[in-house]
PDB file of C-alpha atoms in Angstrom:
ATOM      1  CA  MET A   1     -38.794 -17.038  20.479  1.00  0.00           C
ATOM      2  CA  SER A   2     -37.939 -13.789  22.091  1.00  0.00           C
ATOM      3  CA  ASP A   3     -40.266 -10.830  21.925  1.00  0.00           C
ATOM      4  CA  SER A   4     -37.338  -8.438  22.244  1.00  0.00           C
ATOM      5  CA  PRO A   5     -36.707  -6.305  19.121  1.00  0.00           C
ATOM      6  CA  ASP A   6     -32.980  -6.784  19.735  1.00  0.00           C
ATOM      7  CA  ALA A   7     -33.271 -10.556  19.402  1.00  0.00           C
ATOM      8  CA  TYR A   8     -33.105 -10.354  15.597  1.00  0.00           C
ATOM      9  CA  ALA A   9     -30.861  -7.338  15.252  1.00  0.00           C
ATOM     10  CA  TYR A  10     -27.703  -7.729  13.221  1.00  0.00           C
ATOM     11  CA  GLN A  11     -24.652  -7.939  15.423  1.00  0.00           C
ATOM     12  CA  ALA A  12     -21.699  -6.391  13.607  1.00  0.00           C
ATOM     13  CA  PRO A  13     -18.270  -7.572  14.625  1.00  0.00           C
ATOM     14  CA  ASP A  14     -16.418  -5.295  16.986  1.00  0.00           C
ATOM     15  CA  ALA A  15     -14.335  -2.948  14.812  1.00  0.00           C
ATOM     16  CA  ALA A  16     -11.786  -2.695  17.598  1.00  0.00           C
ATOM     17  CA  GLU A  17     -11.242  -6.477  17.558  1.00  0.00           C
ATOM     18  CA  PRO A  18      -7.682  -7.235  16.370  1.00  0.00           C
ATOM     19  CA  VAL A  19      -7.452  -8.987  13.005  1.00  0.00           C
ATOM     20  CA  PRO A  20      -4.293 -10.634  11.632  1.00  0.00           C
ATOM     21  CA  VAL A  21      -2.868  -8.836   8.593  1.00  0.00           C
ATOM     22  CA  LYS A  22       0.080  -9.794   6.407  1.00  0.00           C
ATOM     23  CA  LEU A  23       1.424  -7.332   3.858  1.00  0.00           C
ATOM     24  CA  THR A  24       4.552  -6.847   1.843  1.00  0.00           C
ATOM     25  CA  VAL A  25       5.506  -3.194   2.220  1.00  0.00           C
ATOM     26  CA  ASN A  26       8.242  -1.834  -0.036  1.00  0.00           C
ATOM     27  CA  GLY A  27       9.489  -5.389  -0.491  1.00  0.00           C
ATOM     28  CA  ALA A  28       9.598  -6.272   3.215  1.00  0.00           C
ATOM     29  CA  PRO A  29       7.129  -8.616   4.921  1.00  0.00           C
ATOM     30  CA  TYR A  30       4.911  -7.193   7.641  1.00  0.00           C
ATOM     31  CA  ALA A  31       2.575  -9.135   9.901  1.00  0.00           C
ATOM     32  CA  ALA A  32       0.540  -7.821  12.803  1.00  0.00           C
ATOM     33  CA  GLU A  33      -2.833  -7.825  14.422  1.00  0.00           C
ATOM     34  CA  VAL A  34      -4.624  -4.562  13.778  1.00  0.00           C
ATOM     35  CA  GLU A  35      -8.049  -3.253  14.656  1.00  0.00           C
ATOM     36  CA  ALA A  36     -10.390  -3.910  11.733  1.00  0.00           C
ATOM     37  CA  ARG A  37     -11.323  -0.223  11.591  1.00  0.00           C
ATOM     38  CA  ARG A  38      -7.750   1.052  11.020  1.00  0.00           C
ATOM     39  CA  SER A  39      -6.885   2.516   7.647  1.00  0.00           C
ATOM     40  CA  LEU A  40      -3.899   1.431   5.625  1.00  0.00           C
ATOM     41  CA  VAL A  41      -2.361   4.906   5.918  1.00  0.00           C
ATOM     42  CA  ASP A  42      -2.655   4.724   9.702  1.00  0.00           C
ATOM     43  CA  VAL A  43      -0.808   1.389   9.820  1.00  0.00           C
ATOM     44  CA  LEU A  44       1.867   2.652   7.414  1.00  0.00           C
ATOM     45  CA  ARG A  45       2.490   5.856   9.359  1.00  0.00           C
ATOM     46  CA  ARG A  46       2.038   4.709  12.977  1.00  0.00           C
ATOM     47  CA  ASP A  47       3.125   1.084  12.969  1.00  0.00           C
ATOM     48  CA  LEU A  48       5.761   1.095  10.229  1.00  0.00           C
ATOM     49  CA  ASP A  49       6.953   4.703  10.646  1.00  0.00           C
ATOM     50  CA  LEU A  50       6.587   5.292   6.892  1.00  0.00           C
ATOM     51  CA  THR A  51       5.553   8.913   7.214  1.00  0.00           C
ATOM     52  CA  GLY A  52       6.151   9.906   3.590  1.00  0.00           C
ATOM     53  CA  THR A  53       2.556   8.979   2.830  1.00  0.00           C
ATOM     54  CA  ARG A  54       0.540  12.005   3.876  1.00  0.00           C
ATOM     55  CA  VAL A  55      -2.905  12.304   5.407  1.00  0.00           C
ATOM     56  CA  GLY A  56      -4.760  15.235   3.896  1.00  0.00           C
ATOM     57  CA  CYS A  57      -8.521  14.958   3.745  1.00  0.00           C
ATOM     58  CA  GLU A  58      -9.044  11.498   5.297  1.00  0.00           C
ATOM     59  CA  THR A  59     -11.940  10.974   2.864  1.00  0.00           C
ATOM     60  CA  GLY A  60     -10.153   9.755  -0.270  1.00  0.00           C
ATOM     61  CA  VAL A  61     -10.557  13.010  -2.170  1.00  0.00           C
ATOM     62  CA  CYS A  62      -7.190  14.809  -2.189  1.00  0.00           C
ATOM     63  CA  GLY A  63      -4.823  11.962  -3.105  1.00  0.00           C
ATOM     64  CA  SER A  64      -2.019  12.924  -0.710  1.00  0.00           C
ATOM     65  CA  CYS A  65      -2.145   9.407   0.710  1.00  0.00           C
ATOM     66  CA  THR A  66      -1.818   7.617  -2.638  1.00  0.00           C
ATOM     67  CA  VAL A  67       0.168   4.378  -2.475  1.00  0.00           C
ATOM     68  CA  LEU A  68       0.392   1.458  -4.869  1.00  0.00           C
ATOM     69  CA  LEU A  69      -1.516  -1.654  -3.879  1.00  0.00           C
ATOM     70  CA  ASP A  70      -0.457  -4.552  -6.092  1.00  0.00           C
ATOM     71  CA  GLY A  71       0.802  -1.907  -8.524  1.00  0.00           C
ATOM     72  CA  GLU A  72      -2.407   0.127  -8.674  1.00  0.00           C
ATOM     73  CA  PRO A  73      -2.770   3.585  -7.117  1.00  0.00           C
ATOM     74  CA  VAL A  74      -5.182   3.689  -4.185  1.00  0.00           C
ATOM     75  CA  ARG A  75      -6.065   6.208  -1.504  1.00  0.00           C
ATOM     76  CA  ALA A  76      -4.556   4.672   1.632  1.00  0.00           C
ATOM     77  CA  CYS A  77      -6.925   6.672   3.848  1.00  0.00           C
ATOM     78  CA  ALA A  78      -9.905   4.987   2.182  1.00  0.00           C
ATOM     79  CA  VAL A  79      -8.529   1.433   2.337  1.00  0.00           C
ATOM     80  CA  LEU A  80      -8.706  -0.538   5.546  1.00  0.00           C
ATOM     81  CA  ALA A  81      -5.501  -2.327   6.460  1.00  0.00           C
ATOM     82  CA  VAL A  82      -7.437  -5.608   6.531  1.00  0.00           C
ATOM     83  CA  GLN A  83      -8.477  -5.033   2.905  1.00  0.00           C
ATOM     84  CA  ALA A  84      -4.807  -4.961   1.918  1.00  0.00           C
ATOM     85  CA  ASP A  85      -4.112  -8.320   3.576  1.00  0.00           C
ATOM     86  CA  GLY A  86      -1.886 -10.494   1.387  1.00  0.00           C
ATOM     87  CA  GLN A  87      -1.052  -7.673  -1.021  1.00  0.00           C
ATOM     88  CA  GLN A  88       2.023  -5.699  -2.055  1.00  0.00           C
ATOM     89  CA  VAL A  89       2.106  -2.093  -0.838  1.00  0.00           C
ATOM     90  CA  GLU A  90       4.515   0.478  -2.255  1.00  0.00           C
ATOM     91  CA  THR A  91       4.954   3.860  -0.611  1.00  0.00           C
ATOM     92  CA  VAL A  92       6.930   6.907  -1.653  1.00  0.00           C
ATOM     93  CA  GLU A  93       9.839   5.609   0.438  1.00  0.00           C
ATOM     94  CA  SER A  94      10.274   2.827  -2.139  1.00  0.00           C
ATOM     95  CA  LEU A  95      11.204   5.297  -4.879  1.00  0.00           C
ATOM     96  CA  ALA A  96      14.610   6.313  -3.509  1.00  0.00           C
ATOM     97  CA  GLY A  97      17.673   4.237  -4.272  1.00  0.00           C
ATOM     98  CA  ASP A  98      19.237   1.937  -1.693  1.00  0.00           C
ATOM     99  CA  ASP A  99      21.890   4.607  -1.195  1.00  0.00           C
ATOM    100  CA  GLY A 100      19.210   7.150  -0.270  1.00  0.00           C
ATOM    101  CA  ARG A 101      19.530   9.120  -3.491  1.00  0.00           C
ATOM    102  CA  LEU A 102      16.405  10.358  -5.181  1.00  0.00           C
ATOM    103  CA  GLY A 103      14.860   8.087  -7.777  1.00  0.00           C
ATOM    104  CA  PRO A 104      14.494   9.389 -11.361  1.00  0.00           C
ATOM    105  CA  LEU A 105      10.943  10.673 -10.915  1.00  0.00           C
ATOM    106  CA  GLN A 106      11.775  12.282  -7.569  1.00  0.00           C
ATOM    107  CA  GLN A 107      14.804  13.989  -9.131  1.00  0.00           C
ATOM    108  CA  SER A 108      12.669  15.214 -12.008  1.00  0.00           C
ATOM    109  CA  PHE A 109      10.164  16.713  -9.562  1.00  0.00           C
ATOM    110  CA  LYS A 110      13.054  18.531  -7.901  1.00  0.00           C
ATOM    111  CA  ASP A 111      14.556  19.678 -11.216  1.00  0.00           C
ATOM    112  CA  HIS A 112      11.223  20.979 -12.524  1.00  0.00           C
ATOM    113  CA  PHE A 113      10.155  22.667  -9.279  1.00  0.00           C
ATOM    114  CA  ALA A 114       7.125  20.372  -9.183  1.00  0.00           C
ATOM    115  CA  LEU A 115       6.676  20.912  -5.483  1.00  0.00           C
ATOM    116  CA  GLN A 116       6.290  23.922  -3.304  1.00  0.00           C
ATOM    117  CA  CYS A 117       4.938  23.043   0.101  1.00  0.00           C
ATOM    118  CA  GLY A 118       5.509  19.357  -0.754  1.00  0.00           C
ATOM    119  CA  PHE A 119       2.499  18.006   1.099  1.00  0.00           C
ATOM    120  CA  CYS A 120       0.865  16.502  -1.989  1.00  0.00           C
ATOM    121  CA  THR A 121       4.123  15.406  -3.633  1.00  0.00           C
ATOM    122  CA  PRO A 122       4.207  11.789  -2.372  1.00  0.00           C
ATOM    123  CA  GLY A 123       0.769  11.164  -3.856  1.00  0.00           C
ATOM    124  CA  PHE A 124       1.772  12.639  -7.205  1.00  0.00           C
ATOM    125  CA  LEU A 125       4.990  10.622  -7.221  1.00  0.00           C
ATOM    126  CA  MET A 126       3.040   7.406  -6.697  1.00  0.00           C
ATOM    127  CA  LEU A 127       0.517   8.337  -9.410  1.00  0.00           C
ATOM    128  CA  GLY A 128       3.377   9.126 -11.781  1.00  0.00           C
ATOM    129  CA  THR A 129       5.116   5.864 -10.936  1.00  0.00           C
ATOM    130  CA  ALA A 130       1.987   3.839 -11.712  1.00  0.00           C
ATOM    131  CA  LEU A 131       1.430   5.754 -14.946  1.00  0.00           C
ATOM    132  CA  LEU A 132       5.003   5.275 -16.173  1.00  0.00           C
ATOM    133  CA  ARG A 133       4.921   1.560 -15.391  1.00  0.00           C
ATOM    134  CA  ASP A 134       1.716   1.222 -17.369  1.00  0.00           C
ATOM    135  CA  ASP A 135       2.856   3.472 -20.223  1.00  0.00           C
ATOM    136  CA  PRO A 136       6.571   4.404 -20.298  1.00  0.00           C
ATOM    137  CA  THR A 137       5.933   7.106 -22.932  1.00  0.00           C
ATOM    138  CA  PRO A 138       2.578   8.737 -22.158  1.00  0.00           C
ATOM    139  CA  ASP A 139       1.659  11.858 -24.061  1.00  0.00           C
ATOM    140  CA  ARG A 140       1.124  15.108 -22.221  1.00  0.00           C
ATOM    141  CA  GLU A 141      -2.665  14.722 -22.260  1.00  0.00           C
ATOM    142  CA  ARG A 142      -2.470  11.297 -20.603  1.00  0.00           C
ATOM    143  CA  ILE A 143      -0.161  12.733 -17.928  1.00  0.00           C
ATOM    144  CA  ARG A 144      -2.607  15.603 -17.330  1.00  0.00           C
ATOM    145  CA  SER A 145      -5.470  13.166 -17.027  1.00  0.00           C
ATOM    146  CA  CYS A 146      -3.509  11.079 -14.530  1.00  0.00           C
ATOM    147  CA  VAL A 147      -2.479  13.951 -12.266  1.00  0.00           C
ATOM    148  CA  ALA A 148      -6.007  15.382 -12.280  1.00  0.00           C
ATOM    149  CA  ALA A 149      -6.840  12.634  -9.784  1.00  0.00           C
ATOM    150  CA  ASN A 150      -4.897  14.424  -7.017  1.00  0.00           C
ATOM    151  CA  LEU A 151      -5.125  17.925  -5.596  1.00  0.00           C
ATOM    152  CA  CYS A 152      -2.332  20.489  -5.354  1.00  0.00           C
ATOM    153  CA  ARG A 153      -2.966  23.983  -4.057  1.00  0.00           C
ATOM    154  CA  CYS A 154       0.487  25.386  -4.835  1.00  0.00           C
ATOM    155  CA  THR A 155       1.951  24.451  -8.219  1.00  0.00           C
ATOM    156  CA  GLY A 156      -0.871  24.800 -10.715  1.00  0.00           C
ATOM    157  CA  TYR A 157      -0.013  21.283 -11.997  1.00  0.00           C
ATOM    158  CA  ARG A 158       2.122  22.351 -14.966  1.00  0.00           C
ATOM    159  CA  PRO A 159       5.471  21.643 -13.238  1.00  0.00           C
ATOM    160  CA  ILE A 160       4.129  18.247 -12.140  1.00  0.00           C
ATOM    161  CA  VAL A 161       3.181  17.377 -15.724  1.00  0.00           C
ATOM    162  CA  ASP A 162       6.570  18.696 -16.929  1.00  0.00           C
ATOM    163  CA  ALA A 163       8.413  16.546 -14.379  1.00  0.00           C
ATOM    164  CA  ILE A 164       6.620  13.344 -15.343  1.00  0.00           C
ATOM    165  CA  GLU A 165       7.008  14.101 -19.045  1.00  0.00           C
ATOM    166  CA  ALA A 166      10.749  14.736 -18.630  1.00  0.00           C
ATOM    167  CA  VAL A 167      11.282  11.229 -17.231  1.00  0.00           C
ATOM    168  CA  THR A 168       9.900   9.781 -20.476  1.00  0.00           C
ATOM    169  CA  ARG A 169      12.602  11.416 -22.593  1.00  0.00           C
TER     170      ARG A 169
END
């Protein structure tokens, strides 16, 4: 037995050690080796060049980085890429049509002036998408409750609620 205090110390794996990750992102397969410490948003933006997903607070509070992971909204800055291994990831880029035209919810955001600076918009679009898949006809209170999860410093939320509600009609 060693008398060294380090002899029994927990040895965490090196967070910089590459780990294999396989994801399906917006319907396309993706496989790579990434450092275990890298966030999902970092892999999406840097490795896949999907820059629609924003990085706001980097602590999971603001919601700008919201993506769908197996259909559920998550904060991509608070999810490690290795945690998403084997899962389906949908980003805001998935909402546009194949021809590049805005999807229905995106068009409604435009029509209802539900964006000003636009920084938070991708997160709200992904929240709205998840909500409408779960409940195609949510009432206004349910929409308000849903969008309260993300922060917007420009719109005051009403146009965002109006835009999501308009898609249900």
